[in-house]
CSV table of C-alpha atoms in Angstrom, one decimal:
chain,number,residue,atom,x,y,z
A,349,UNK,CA,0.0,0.0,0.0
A,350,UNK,CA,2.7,2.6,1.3
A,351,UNK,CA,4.5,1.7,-2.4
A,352,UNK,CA,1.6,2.2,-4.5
A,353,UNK,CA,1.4,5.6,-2.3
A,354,UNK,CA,4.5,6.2,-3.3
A,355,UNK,CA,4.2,5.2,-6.8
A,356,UNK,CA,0.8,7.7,-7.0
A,357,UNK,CA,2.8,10.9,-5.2
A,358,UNK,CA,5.7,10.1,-7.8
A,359,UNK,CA,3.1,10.0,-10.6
A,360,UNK,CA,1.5,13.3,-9.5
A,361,UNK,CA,5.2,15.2,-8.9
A,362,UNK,CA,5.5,14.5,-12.7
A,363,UNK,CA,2.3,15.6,-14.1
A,364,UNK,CA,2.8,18.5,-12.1
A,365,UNK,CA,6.0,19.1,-13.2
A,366,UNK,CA,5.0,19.2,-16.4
A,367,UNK,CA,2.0,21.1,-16.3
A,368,UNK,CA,4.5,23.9,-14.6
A,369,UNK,CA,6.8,23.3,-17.6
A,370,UNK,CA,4.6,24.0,-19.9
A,371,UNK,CA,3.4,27.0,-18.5
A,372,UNK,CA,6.9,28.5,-18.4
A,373,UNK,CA,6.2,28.6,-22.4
A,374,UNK,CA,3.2,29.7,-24.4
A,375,UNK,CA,1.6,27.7,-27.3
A,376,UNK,CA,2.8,30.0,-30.4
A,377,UNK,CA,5.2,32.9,-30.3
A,378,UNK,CA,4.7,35.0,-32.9
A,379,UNK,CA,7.6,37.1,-34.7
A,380,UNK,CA,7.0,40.0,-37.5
A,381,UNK,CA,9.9,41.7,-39.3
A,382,UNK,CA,9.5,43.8,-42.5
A,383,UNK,CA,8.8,42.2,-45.5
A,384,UNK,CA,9.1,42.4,-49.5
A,385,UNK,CA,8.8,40.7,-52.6
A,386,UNK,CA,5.3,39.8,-54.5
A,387,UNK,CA,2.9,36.8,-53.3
A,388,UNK,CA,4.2,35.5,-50.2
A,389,UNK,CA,6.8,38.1,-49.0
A,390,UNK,CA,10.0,37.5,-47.0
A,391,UNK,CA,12.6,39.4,-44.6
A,392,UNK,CA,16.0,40.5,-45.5
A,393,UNK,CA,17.5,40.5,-42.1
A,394,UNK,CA,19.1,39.1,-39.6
A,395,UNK,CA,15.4,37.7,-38.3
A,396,UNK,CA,14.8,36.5,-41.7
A,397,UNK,CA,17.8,34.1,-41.5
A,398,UNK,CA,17.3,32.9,-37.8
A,399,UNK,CA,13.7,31.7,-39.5
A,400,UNK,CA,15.3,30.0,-42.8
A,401,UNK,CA,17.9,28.3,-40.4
A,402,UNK,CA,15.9,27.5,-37.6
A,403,UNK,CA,18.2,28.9,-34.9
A,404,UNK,CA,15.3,30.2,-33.0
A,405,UNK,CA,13.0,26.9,-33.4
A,406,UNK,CA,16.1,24.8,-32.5
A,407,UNK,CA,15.7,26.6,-29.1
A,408,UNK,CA,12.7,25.4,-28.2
A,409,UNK,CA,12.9,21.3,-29.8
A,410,UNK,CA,10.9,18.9,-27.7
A,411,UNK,CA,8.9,21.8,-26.2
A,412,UNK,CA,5.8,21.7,-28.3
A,413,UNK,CA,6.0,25.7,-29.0
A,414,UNK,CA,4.9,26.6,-32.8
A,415,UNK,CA,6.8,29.7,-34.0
A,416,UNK,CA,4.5,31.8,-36.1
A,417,UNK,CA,6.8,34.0,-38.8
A,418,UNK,CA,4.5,37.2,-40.4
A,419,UNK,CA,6.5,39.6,-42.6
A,420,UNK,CA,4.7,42.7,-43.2
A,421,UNK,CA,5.4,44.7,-46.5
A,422,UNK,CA,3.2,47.5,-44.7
A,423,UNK,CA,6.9,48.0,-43.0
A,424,UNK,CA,7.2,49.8,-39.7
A,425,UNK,CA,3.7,51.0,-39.6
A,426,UNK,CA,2.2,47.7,-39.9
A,427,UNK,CA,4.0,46.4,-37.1
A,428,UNK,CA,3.4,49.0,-34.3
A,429,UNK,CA,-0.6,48.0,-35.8
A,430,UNK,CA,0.0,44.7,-35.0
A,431,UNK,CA,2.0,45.2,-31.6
A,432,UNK,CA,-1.8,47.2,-30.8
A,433,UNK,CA,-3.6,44.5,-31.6
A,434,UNK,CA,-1.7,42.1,-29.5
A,435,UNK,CA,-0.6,40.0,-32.6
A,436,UNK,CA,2.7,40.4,-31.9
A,437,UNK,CA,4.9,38.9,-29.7
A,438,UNK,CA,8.7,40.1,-31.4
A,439,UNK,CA,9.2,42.1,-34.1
A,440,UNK,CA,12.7,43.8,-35.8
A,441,UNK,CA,12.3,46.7,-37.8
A,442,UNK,CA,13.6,50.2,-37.9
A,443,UNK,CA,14.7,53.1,-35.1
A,444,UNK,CA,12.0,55.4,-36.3
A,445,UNK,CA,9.2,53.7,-36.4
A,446,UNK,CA,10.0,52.1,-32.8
A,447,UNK,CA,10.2,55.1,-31.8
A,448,UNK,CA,6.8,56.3,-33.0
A,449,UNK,CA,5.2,53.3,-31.7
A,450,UNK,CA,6.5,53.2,-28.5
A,451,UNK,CA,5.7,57.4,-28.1
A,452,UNK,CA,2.5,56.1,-29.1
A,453,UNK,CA,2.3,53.8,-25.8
A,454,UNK,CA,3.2,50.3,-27.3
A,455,UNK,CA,4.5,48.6,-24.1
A,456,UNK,CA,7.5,47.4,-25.9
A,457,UNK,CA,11.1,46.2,-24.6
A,458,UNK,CA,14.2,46.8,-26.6
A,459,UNK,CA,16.2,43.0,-26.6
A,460,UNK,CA,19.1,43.8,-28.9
A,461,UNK,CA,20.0,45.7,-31.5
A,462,UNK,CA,19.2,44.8,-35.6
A,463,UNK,CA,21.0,46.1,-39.0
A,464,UNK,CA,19.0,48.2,-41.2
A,465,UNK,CA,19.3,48.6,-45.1
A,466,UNK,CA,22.0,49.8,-46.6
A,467,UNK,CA,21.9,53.5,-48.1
A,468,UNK,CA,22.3,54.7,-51.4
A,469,UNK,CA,21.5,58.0,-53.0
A,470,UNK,CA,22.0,58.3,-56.8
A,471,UNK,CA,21.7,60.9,-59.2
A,472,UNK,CA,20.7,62.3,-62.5
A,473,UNK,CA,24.1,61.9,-65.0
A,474,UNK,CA,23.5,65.2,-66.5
A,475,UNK,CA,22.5,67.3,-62.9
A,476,UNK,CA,26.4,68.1,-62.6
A,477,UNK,CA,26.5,66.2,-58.9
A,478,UNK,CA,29.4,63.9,-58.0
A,479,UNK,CA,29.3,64.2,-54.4
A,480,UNK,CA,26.6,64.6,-51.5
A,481,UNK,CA,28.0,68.6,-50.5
A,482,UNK,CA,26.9,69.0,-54.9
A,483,UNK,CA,23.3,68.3,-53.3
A,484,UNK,CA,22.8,72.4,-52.3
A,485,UNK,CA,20.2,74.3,-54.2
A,486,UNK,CA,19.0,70.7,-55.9
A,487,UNK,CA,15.5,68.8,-55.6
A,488,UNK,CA,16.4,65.6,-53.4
A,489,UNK,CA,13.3,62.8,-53.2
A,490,UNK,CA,13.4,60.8,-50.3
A,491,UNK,CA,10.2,58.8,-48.4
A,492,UNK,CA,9.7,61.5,-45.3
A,493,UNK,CA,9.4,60.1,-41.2
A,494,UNK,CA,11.6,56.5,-42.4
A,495,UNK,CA,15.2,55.6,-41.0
A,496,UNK,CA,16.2,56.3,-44.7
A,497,UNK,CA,15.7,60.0,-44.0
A,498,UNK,CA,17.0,60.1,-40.4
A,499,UNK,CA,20.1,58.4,-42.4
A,500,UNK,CA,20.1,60.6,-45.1
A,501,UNK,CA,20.4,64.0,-43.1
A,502,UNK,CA,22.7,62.7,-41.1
A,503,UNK,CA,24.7,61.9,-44.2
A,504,UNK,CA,24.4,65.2,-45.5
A,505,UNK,CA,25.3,66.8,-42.7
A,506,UNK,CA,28.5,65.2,-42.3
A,507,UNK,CA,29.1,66.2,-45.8
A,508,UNK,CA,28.3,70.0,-45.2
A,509,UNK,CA,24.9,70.1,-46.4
A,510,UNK,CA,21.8,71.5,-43.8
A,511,UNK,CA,18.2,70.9,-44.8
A,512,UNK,CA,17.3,74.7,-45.9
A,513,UNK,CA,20.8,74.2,-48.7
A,514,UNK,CA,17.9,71.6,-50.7
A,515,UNK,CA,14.5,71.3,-51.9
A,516,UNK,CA,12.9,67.9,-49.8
A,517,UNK,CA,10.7,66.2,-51.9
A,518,UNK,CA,8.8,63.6,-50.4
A,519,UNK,CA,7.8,60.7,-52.0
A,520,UNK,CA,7.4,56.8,-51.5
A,521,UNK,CA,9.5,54.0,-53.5
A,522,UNK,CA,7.6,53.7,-56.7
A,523,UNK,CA,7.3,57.3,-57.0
A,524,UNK,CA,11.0,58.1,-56.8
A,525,UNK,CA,12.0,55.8,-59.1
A,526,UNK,CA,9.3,57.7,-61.9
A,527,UNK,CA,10.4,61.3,-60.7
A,528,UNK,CA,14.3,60.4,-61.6
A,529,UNK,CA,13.5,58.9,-64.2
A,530,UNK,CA,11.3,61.9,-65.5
A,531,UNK,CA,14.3,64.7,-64.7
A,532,UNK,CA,11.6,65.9,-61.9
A,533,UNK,CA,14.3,65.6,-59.6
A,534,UNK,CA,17.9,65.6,-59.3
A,535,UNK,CA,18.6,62.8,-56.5
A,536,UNK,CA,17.1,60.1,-54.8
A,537,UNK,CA,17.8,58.1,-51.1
A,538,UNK,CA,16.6,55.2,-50.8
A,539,UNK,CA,17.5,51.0,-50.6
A,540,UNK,CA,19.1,49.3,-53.1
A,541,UNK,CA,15.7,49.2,-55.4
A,542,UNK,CA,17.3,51.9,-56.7
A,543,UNK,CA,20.6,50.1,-58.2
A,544,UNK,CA,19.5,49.0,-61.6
A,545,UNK,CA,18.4,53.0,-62.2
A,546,UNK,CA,22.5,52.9,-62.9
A,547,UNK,CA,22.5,50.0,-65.1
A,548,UNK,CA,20.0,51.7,-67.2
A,549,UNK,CA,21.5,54.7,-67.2
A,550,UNK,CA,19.4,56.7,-65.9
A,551,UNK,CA,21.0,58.1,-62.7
A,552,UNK,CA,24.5,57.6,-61.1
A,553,UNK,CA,25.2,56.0,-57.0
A,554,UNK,CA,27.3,59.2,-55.2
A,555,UNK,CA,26.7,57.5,-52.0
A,556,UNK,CA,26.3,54.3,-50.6
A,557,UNK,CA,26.4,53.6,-46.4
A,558,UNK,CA,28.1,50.8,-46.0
A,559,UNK,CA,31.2,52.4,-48.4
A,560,UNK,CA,31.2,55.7,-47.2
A,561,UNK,CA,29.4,56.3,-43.9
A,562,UNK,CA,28.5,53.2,-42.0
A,563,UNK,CA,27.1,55.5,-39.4
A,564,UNK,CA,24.1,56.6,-42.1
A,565,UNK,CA,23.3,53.0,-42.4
A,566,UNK,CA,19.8,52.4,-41.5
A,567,UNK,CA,19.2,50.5,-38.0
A,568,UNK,CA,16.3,49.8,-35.6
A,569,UNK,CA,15.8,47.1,-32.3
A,570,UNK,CA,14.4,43.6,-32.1
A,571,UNK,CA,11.4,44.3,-29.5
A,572,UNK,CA,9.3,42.3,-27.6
A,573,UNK,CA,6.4,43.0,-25.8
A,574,UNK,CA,6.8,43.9,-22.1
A,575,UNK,CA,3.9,41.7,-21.5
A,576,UNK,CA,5.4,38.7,-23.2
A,577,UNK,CA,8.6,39.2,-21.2
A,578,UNK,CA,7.2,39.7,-17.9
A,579,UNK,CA,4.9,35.9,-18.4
A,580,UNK,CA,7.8,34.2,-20.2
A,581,UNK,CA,11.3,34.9,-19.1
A,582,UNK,CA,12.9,31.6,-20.4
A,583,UNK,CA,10.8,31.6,-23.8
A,584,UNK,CA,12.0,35.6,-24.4
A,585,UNK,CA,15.7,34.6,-23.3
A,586,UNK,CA,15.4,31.1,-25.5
A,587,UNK,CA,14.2,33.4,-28.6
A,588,UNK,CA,17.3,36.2,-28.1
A,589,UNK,CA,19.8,33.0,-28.6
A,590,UNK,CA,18.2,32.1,-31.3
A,591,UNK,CA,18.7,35.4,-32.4
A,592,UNK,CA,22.3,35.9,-31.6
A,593,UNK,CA,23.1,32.4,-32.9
A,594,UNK,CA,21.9,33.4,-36.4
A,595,UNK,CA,24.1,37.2,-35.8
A,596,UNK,CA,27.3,34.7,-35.1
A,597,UNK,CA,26.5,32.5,-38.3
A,598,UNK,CA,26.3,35.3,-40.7
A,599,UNK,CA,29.3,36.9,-39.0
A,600,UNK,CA,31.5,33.9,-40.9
A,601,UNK,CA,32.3,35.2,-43.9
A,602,UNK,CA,32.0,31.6,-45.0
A,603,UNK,CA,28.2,31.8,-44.6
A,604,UNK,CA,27.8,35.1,-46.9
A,605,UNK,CA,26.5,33.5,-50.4
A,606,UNK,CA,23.9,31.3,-48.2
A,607,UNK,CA,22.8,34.7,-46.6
A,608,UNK,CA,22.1,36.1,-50.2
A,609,UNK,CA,20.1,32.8,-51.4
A,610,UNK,CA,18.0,33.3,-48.3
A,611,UNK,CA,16.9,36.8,-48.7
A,612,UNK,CA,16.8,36.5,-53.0
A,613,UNK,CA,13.1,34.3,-51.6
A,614,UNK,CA,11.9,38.2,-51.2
A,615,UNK,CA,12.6,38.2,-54.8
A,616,UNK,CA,15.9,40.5,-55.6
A,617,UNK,CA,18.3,38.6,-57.4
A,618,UNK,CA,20.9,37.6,-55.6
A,619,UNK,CA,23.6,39.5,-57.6
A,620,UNK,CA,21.9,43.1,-56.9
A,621,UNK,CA,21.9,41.5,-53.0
A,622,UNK,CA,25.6,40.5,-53.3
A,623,UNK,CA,26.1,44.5,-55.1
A,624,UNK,CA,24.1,45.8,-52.8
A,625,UNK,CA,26.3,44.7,-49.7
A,626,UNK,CA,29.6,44.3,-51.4
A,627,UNK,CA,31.3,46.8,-48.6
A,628,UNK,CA,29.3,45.3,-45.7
A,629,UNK,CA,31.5,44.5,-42.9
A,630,UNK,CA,27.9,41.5,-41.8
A,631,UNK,CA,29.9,40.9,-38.4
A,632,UNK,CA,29.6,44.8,-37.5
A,633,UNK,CA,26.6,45.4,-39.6
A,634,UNK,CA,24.9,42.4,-37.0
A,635,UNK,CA,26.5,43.1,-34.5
A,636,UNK,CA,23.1,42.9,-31.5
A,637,UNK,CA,24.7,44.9,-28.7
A,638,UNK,CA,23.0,47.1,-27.2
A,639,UNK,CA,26.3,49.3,-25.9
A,640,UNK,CA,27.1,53.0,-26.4
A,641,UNK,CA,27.6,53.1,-30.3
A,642,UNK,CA,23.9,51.7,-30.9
A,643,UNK,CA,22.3,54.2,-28.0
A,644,UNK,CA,24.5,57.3,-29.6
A,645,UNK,CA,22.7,56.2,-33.0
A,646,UNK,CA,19.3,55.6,-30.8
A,647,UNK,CA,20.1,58.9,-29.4
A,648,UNK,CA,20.3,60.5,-32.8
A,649,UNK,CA,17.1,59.2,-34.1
A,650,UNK,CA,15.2,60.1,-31.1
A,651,UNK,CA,16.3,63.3,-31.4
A,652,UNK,CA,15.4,63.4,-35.5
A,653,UNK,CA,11.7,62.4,-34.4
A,654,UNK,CA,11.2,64.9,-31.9
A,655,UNK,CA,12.6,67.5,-34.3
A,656,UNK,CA,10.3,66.4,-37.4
A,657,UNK,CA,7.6,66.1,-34.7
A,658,UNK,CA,6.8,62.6,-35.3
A,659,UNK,CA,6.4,62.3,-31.4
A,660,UNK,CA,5.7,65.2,-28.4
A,661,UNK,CA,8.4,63.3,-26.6
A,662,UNK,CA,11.0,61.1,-26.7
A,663,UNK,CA,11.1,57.5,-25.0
A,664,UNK,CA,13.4,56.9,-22.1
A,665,UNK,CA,16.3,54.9,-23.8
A,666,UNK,CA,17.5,53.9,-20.5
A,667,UNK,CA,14.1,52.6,-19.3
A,668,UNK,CA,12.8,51.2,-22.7
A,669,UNK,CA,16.4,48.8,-23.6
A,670,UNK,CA,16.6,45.6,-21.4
A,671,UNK,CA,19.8,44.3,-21.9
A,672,UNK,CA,19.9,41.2,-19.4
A,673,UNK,CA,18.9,38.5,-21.8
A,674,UNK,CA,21.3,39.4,-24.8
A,675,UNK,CA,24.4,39.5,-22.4
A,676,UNK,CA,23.6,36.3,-21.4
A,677,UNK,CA,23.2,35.0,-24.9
A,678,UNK,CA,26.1,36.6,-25.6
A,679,UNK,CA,28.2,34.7,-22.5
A,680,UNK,CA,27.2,31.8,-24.7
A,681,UNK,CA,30.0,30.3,-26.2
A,682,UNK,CA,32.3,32.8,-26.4
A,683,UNK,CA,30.6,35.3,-28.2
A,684,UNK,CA,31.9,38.2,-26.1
A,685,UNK,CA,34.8,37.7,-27.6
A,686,UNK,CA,32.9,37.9,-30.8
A,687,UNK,CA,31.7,41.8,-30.5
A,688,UNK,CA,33.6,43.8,-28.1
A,689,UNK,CA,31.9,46.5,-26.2
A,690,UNK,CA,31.9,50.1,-28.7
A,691,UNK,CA,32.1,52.5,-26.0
A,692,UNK,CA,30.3,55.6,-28.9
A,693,UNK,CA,28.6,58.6,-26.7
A,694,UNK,CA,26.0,57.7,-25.3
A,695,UNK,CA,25.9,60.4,-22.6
């Protein structure tokens, strides 16, 4: 009797045990990240290769957690909407529009830091401009209230050139592409949809981030939600080495032309991917600290909101960023070593 006791108290430790282990997890996490290409769109990120690779699923093997992946072509926008809504659990996208959702009271936590596009501004070849500082007095497109014009006046200014020395015009991707084309205006920013403009012939690259001002390079955070966080400690810290171990992977040079098949499924080819990022350093460009170079360029984007008055006030950096579960992802196997603290200025 006392060993069938026994046996039934054993029996009931385990069940319980379990039923505890599986509340320590939720039934689907749910990830967003920006998203391009026609029919089913895809990331070009650093999230978009922890998905293709399965360094985040490996995480959670045996657990019975379904990850759900949603890349939103709607960009940064789409995902504060769906942060909101409570559709979201993680999402990586861009400084600005972080920013603008989390001045809008999104309840988000900063978990580490994630690459943006690459920059490029080209020109007309007959508007007589070699140079950003040949920008003053000409008609510059660019989309307004995106990372790509935080990064493009921070790019100017380094190069001497304040925004009353051009005319702004604001317009989104399609219709830059028509108004250079057209001679409407002299220069565009933008991503690197706007390569093959040079291959036509129809306009020139004076400036690309990643070969002559990595600073200007666009950049955001991989958030969660503070909610999530606060029910599911070991599922959030599970996800952010999921994360890092796909940052470590595309660090190996060795991994690079893998990296470009994987984003080509949001349909660029993968030799405007490979032009594109032909001067990307990918073990800086990933690099997911959250030190004093990313909050200087946090800084400097909180800052460009307030000024453009896309929010009243800016977030508390200090308050918002929760470092604890990417240092100890990145105590993991020696990838300390990997990406050395950038002490930047973030006073």
């Amino acid at each position: 009797m006392l060993r069938k006791i026994a046996s039934l108290g054993a029996l009931i430790s385990v069940l319980a045990g379990g039923m505890a282990a599986a509340e320590d997890y939720p039934r689907t996490i749910r990830l967003g990240d920006v998203g391009f290409g026609f029919g089913t769109p895809y990331g070009v990120s650093l999230q978009a290769v922890a998905d293709a690779k399965g360094f985040i699923a490996e995480e959670f093997a045996g657990t019975g957690v379904q990850l759900e992946w949603t890349y939103f072509t709607g960009t940064g926008p789409a995902i504060n909407e769906a942060f909101a809504n409570k559709q979201l659990d993680f999402a990586s996208y861009g400084a600005v529009p972080n920013i603008v959702g989390k001045a809008a009271g999104l309840d988000t936590v900063i978990l580490a830091s994630t690459q943006g596009t690459n920059i490029f501004a080209v020109a007309r070849p007959d508007a007589g401009i070699r140079t950003l500082a040949d920008l003053k007095g000409k008609k510059v497109a660019l989309q307004k209230a995106t990372i790509i014009h935080w990064a493009a006046l921070e790019a100017l200014k380094k190069a001497g050139v304040e925004p009353g020395d051009f005319t702004l015009v604001d317009l989104k991707n399609a219709d830059q592409l028509a108004a250079i084309t057209a001679g409407s205006v002299d220069a565009v920013f933008g991503a690197d949809f706007l390569l093959p403009l040079e291959e036509k012939g129809v306009a020139k690259v004076i400036f690309s981030s990643a070969r002559d001002d990595a600073d200007a390079s666009g950049f955001g955070g991989f958030l969660v939600s503070r909610d999530f966080r606060d029910a599911y400690p070991e599922a959030t810290q599970k996800v952010v080495d999921g994360y890092v171990h796909a940052a470590e992977w595309i660090a190996d040079p060795a991994n690079r032309d893998e990296v470009f098949q994987i984003w080509s499924r949001a349909g660029t080819p993968v030799p405007l991917i490979a032009r594109s990022n032909a001067d990307t350093d990918f073990k800086q460009a990933f690099n997911p600290r959250l030190d004093g170079e990313f909050q200087k360029r946090y800084r400097s984007a909180l800052d460009f909101s307030v000024a453009q008055k896309l929010v009243r006030r800016a977030p508390d950096l200090t308050e918002w960023a929760d470092p604890s579960f990417l240092d100890n992802a990145l105590k993991q196997k020696g990838r300390d070593a990997l990406w050395p603290e950038r002490r930047g200025n973030a006073s």
